[in-house]
Tab-separated table of C-alpha atoms and ligand atoms in Angstrom:
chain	number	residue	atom	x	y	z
B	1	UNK	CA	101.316	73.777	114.738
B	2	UNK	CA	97.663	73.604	116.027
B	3	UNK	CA	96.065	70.936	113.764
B	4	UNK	CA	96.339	69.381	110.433
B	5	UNK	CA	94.416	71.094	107.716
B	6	UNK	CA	91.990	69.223	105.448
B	7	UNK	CA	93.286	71.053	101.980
B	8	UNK	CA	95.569	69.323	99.788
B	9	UNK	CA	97.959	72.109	100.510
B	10	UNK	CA	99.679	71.724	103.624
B	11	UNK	CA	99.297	74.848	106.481
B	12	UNK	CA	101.207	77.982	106.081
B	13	UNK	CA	103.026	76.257	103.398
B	14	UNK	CA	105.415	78.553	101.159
B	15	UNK	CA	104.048	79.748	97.978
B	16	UNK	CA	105.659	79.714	94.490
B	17	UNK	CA	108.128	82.227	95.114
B	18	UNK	CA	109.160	80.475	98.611
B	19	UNK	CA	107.513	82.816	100.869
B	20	UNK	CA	105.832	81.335	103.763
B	21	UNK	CA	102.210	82.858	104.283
B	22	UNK	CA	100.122	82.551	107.124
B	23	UNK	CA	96.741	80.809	105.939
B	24	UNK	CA	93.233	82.275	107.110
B	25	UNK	CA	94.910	85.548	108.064
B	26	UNK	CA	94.672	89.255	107.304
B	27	UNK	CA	96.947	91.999	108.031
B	28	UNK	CA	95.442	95.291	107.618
B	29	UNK	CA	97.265	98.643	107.613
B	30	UNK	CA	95.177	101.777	107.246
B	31	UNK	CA	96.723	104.715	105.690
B	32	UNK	CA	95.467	108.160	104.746
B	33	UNK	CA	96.281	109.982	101.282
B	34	UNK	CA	95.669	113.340	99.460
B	35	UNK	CA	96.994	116.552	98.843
B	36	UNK	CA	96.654	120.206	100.487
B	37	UNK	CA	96.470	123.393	98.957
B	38	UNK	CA	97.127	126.544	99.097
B	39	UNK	CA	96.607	129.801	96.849
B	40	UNK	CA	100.025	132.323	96.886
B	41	UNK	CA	97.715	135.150	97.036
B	42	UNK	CA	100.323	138.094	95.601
B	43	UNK	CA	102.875	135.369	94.730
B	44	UNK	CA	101.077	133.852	92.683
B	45	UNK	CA	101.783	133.735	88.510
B	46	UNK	CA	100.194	132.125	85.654
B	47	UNK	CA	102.221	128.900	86.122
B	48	UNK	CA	102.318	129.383	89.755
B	49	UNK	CA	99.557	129.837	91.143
B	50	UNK	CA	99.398	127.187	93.950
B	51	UNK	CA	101.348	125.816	96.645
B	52	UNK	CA	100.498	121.848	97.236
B	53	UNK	CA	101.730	118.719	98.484
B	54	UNK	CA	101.030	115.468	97.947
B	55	UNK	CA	101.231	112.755	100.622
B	56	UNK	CA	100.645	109.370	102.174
B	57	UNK	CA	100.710	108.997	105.892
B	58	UNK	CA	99.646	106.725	108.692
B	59	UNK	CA	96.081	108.087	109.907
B	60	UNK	CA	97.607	108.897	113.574
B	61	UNK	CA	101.299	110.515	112.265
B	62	UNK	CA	103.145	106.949	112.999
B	63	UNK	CA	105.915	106.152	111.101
B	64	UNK	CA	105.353	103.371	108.411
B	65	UNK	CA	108.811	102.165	107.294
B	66	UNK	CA	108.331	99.082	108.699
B	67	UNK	CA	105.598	98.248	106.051
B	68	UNK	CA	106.755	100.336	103.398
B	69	UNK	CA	110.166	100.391	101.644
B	70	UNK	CA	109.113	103.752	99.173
B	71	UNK	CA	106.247	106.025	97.682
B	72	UNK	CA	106.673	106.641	94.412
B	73	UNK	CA	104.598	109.989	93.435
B	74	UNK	CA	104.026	110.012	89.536
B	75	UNK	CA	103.447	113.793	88.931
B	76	UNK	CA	101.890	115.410	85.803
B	77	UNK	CA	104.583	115.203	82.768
B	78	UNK	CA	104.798	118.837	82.791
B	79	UNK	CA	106.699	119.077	85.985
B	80	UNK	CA	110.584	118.585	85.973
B	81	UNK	CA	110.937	114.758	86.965
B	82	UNK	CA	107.888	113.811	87.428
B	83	UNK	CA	108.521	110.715	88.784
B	84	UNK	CA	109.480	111.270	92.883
B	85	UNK	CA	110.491	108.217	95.076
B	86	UNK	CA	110.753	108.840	98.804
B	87	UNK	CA	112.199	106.096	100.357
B	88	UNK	CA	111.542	107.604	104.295
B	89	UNK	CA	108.442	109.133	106.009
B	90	UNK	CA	107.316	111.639	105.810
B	91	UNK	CA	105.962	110.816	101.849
B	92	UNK	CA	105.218	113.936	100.780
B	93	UNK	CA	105.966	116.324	97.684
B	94	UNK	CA	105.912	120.074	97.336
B	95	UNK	CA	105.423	121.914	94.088
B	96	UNK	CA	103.906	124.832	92.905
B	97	UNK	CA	101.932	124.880	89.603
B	98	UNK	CA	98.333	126.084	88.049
B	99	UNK	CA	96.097	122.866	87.638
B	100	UNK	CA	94.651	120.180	88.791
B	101	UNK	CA	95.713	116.390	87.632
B	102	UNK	CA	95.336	112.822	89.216
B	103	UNK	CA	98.639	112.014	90.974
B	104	UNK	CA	99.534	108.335	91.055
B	105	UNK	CA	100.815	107.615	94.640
B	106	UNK	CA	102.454	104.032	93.852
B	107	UNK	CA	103.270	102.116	97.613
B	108	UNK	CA	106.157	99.671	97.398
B	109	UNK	CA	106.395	97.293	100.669
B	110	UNK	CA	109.015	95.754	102.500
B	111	UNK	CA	110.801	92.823	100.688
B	112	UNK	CA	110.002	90.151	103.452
B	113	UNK	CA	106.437	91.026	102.725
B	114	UNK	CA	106.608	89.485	99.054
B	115	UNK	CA	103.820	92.033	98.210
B	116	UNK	CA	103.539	93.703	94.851
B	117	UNK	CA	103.606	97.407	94.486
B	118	UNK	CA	99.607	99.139	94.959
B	119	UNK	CA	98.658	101.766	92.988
B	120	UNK	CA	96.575	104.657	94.760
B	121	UNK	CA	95.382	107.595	92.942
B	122	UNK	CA	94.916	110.796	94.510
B	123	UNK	CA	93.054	113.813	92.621
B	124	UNK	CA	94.762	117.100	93.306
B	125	UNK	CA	91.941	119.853	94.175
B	126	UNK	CA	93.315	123.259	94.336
B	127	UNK	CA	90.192	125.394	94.682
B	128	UNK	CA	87.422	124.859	97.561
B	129	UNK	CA	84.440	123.108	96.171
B	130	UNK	CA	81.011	125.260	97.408
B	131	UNK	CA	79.177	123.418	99.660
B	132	UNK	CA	75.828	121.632	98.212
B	133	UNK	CA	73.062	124.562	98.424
B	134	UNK	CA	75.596	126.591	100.624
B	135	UNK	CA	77.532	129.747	99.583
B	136	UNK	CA	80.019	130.631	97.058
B	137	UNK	CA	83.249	130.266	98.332
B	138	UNK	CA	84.221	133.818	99.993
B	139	UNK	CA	87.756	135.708	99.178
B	140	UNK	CA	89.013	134.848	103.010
B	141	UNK	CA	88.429	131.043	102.225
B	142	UNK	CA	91.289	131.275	99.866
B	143	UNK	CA	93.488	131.504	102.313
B	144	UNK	CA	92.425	128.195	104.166
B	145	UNK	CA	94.187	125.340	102.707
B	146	UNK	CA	92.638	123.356	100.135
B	147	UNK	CA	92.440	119.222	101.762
B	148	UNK	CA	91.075	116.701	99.718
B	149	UNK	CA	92.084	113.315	101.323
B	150	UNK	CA	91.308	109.522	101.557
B	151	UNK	CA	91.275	106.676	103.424
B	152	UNK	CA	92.302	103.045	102.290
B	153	UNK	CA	93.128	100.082	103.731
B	154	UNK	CA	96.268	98.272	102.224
B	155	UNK	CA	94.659	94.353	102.809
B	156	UNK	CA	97.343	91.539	103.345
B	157	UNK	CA	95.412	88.680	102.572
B	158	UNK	CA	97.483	85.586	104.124
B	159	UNK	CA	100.757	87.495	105.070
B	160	UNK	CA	104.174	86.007	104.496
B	161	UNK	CA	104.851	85.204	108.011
B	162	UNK	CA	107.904	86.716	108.796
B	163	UNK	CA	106.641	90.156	107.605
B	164	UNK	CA	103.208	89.822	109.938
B	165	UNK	CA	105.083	88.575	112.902
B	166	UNK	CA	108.054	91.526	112.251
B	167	UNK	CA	104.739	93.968	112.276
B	168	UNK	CA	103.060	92.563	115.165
B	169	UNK	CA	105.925	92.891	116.956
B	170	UNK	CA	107.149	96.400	115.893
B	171	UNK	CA	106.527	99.390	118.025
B	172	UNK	CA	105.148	101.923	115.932
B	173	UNK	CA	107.522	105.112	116.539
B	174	UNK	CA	105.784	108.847	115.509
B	175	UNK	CA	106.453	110.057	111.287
B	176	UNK	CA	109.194	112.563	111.602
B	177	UNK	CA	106.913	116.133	111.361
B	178	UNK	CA	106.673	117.992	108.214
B	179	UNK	CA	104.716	121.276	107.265
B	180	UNK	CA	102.195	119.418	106.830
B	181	UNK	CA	101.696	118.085	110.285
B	182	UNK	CA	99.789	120.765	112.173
B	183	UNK	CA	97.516	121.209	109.160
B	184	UNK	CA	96.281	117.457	109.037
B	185	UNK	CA	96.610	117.092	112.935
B	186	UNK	CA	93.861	119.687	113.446
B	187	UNK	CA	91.640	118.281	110.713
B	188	UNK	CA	87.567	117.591	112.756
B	189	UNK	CA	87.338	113.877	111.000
B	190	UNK	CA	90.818	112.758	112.257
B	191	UNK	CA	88.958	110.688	115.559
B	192	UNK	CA	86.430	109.850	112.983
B	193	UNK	CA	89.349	108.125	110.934
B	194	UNK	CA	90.080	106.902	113.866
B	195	UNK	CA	87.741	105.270	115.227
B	196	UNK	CA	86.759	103.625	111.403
B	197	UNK	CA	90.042	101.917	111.458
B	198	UNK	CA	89.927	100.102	115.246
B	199	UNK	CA	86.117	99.370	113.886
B	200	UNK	CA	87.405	97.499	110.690
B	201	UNK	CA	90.111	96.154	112.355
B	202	UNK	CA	88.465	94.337	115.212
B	203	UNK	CA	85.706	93.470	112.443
B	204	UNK	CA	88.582	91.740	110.014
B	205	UNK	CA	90.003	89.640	113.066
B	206	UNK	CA	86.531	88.799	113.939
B	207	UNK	CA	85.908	87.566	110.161
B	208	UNK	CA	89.696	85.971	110.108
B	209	UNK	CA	88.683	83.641	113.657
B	210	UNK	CA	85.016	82.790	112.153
B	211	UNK	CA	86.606	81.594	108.823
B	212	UNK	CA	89.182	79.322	111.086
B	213	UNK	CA	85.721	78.091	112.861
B	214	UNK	CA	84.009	77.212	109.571
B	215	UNK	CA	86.953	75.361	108.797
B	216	UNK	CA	86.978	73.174	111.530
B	217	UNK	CA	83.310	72.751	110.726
B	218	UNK	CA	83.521	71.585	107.064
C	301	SLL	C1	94.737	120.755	83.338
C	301	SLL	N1	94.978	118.388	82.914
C	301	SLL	O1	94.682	121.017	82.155
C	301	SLL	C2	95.427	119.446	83.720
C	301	SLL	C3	96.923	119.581	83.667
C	301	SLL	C4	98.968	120.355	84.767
C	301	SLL	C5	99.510	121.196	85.848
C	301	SLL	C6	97.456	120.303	84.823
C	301	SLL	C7	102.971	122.573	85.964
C	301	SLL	C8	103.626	123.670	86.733
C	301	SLL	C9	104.989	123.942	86.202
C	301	SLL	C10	101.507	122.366	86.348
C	301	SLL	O2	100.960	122.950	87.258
C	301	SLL	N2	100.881	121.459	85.635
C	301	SLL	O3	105.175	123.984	84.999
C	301	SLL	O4	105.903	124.173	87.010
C	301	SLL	O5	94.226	121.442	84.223
C-alpha cells in the first residue's frame, strides 16, 4: 500500500457489508438504452399495431456480463408477464402492441460488485416525432424504424476491489448479434457516443488522480 491515509478510516478498508472498496476511485461503464420501432403496415390490428423492442447494450456491441448479472424489463401491466429478466446479452424484448408507456429497464450487477440494482427508464416512442419547423412526417417514413435511445453512465463510486480489478482485467468479447444489431450499428451518432464516453472517461480518471493530489495536500 502506497501511504497511510489521514482519515480515521483506514485505506480501502471493507465497508459494513465486508466488501473491500477502493477509496478515491471511479469505475465508469457507459451503456446505451431505448427502444426501436416499427409500424406492421398491412399486419397491423387495433392491438397490434407495432413491432418494438426494448434494450440495453454496451455503446460499441461488447458484451457486458461481466458487469451485469440481469436486466429486468418491467413492461406495461397489460402485456402477458410483464415482468422480463434476461440474464445474458443481448437485453432485449420483442412485443407487439398499440401504445406508448415508460418501460422500467432495472440493471442488476455482478455479486462481487456489492452494487444495488439501478433503475433506468426508457420511454417507448412508436411514431416519428416531426422535426422542429420541418415537415410532417411522410407515409414512406413509416417504414423507417422508430429509435428513441439514451445514454447513461452507470458510476461506481469507490468500487469493491475485486469487482474493479476483475473489470480492468477482463477482455471485453463482442454482444452475441440480435435483429437489432444492424439497425443500431448504422445509427450517424454512434462515433458521437463514442467519442462522449473516451471524453468522460479520461475526464473521471483525471478528476479521480486530482482528488488523490488534494489529499496529499490537506
Ligand atoms: C396509453 N398509457 O394509453 C398507455 C398504455 C399500453 C400498451 C399503453 C398491449 C398490447 C397487447 C399494449 O400495447 N399496451 O395487449 O398485447 O397509450
Amino acid at each position: 500500500m502506497a501511504e497511510a491515509d489521514k482519515d480515521t478510516a483506514p485505506a480501502d478498508a471493507p465497508d459494513d457489508s465486508g466488501v473491500k472498496r477502493k477509496r478515491d476511485t471511479e469505475l465508469i461503464v457507459p451503456v446505451c438504452y431505448g427502444t426501436c420501432a416499427y409500424w406492421l403496415g398491412k399486419k397491423a390490428d387495433e392491438y397490434h399495431s407495432h413491432k418494438w423492442t426494448v434494450y440495453l447494450r454496451e455503446p460499441e456491441h461488447g458484451d457486458l456480463s461481466h458487469v451485469i448479472s440481469k436486466v429486468v424489463f418491467n413492461l406495461h401491466p397489460s402485456f402477458k408477464e410483464p415482468t422480463r429478466v434476461l440474464e445474458k446479452p443481448p437485453y432485449e424484448v420483442t412485443e407487439t402492441g398499440w401504445g406508448e408507456f415508460e418501460i422500467g429497464v432495472v440493471v442488476h450487477f455482478a455479486e462481487d460488485s456489492g452494487e444495488k440494482p439501478v433503475e433506468l427508464l426508457a420511454p417507448l416512442k412508436l411514431h416519428h416525432e416531426a422535426e422542429p419547423g420541418g415537415a410532417k412526417p411522410e407515409k414512406k417514413d413509416l417504414k423507417r424504424p422508430v429509435v428513441k435511445e439514451k445514454y447513461e453512465e452507470l458510476v461506481f463510486h469507490e468500487p469493491a476491489e475485486a469487482f474493479l480489478e476483475r473489470v480492468k482485467a477482463h477482455k471485453m468479447k463482442p454482444a452475441p448479434a440480435s435483429e437489432l444489431t444492424p439497425v443500431l450499428g448504422k445509427r450517424d451518432d454512434r462515433d458521437e457516443l463514442i467519442k462522449i464516453a473516451t471524453a468522460r472517461k479520461a475526464v473521471a480518471e483525471r478528476v479521480a488522480v486530482l482528488k488523490q493530489q488534494i489529499d496529499v495536500l490537506s
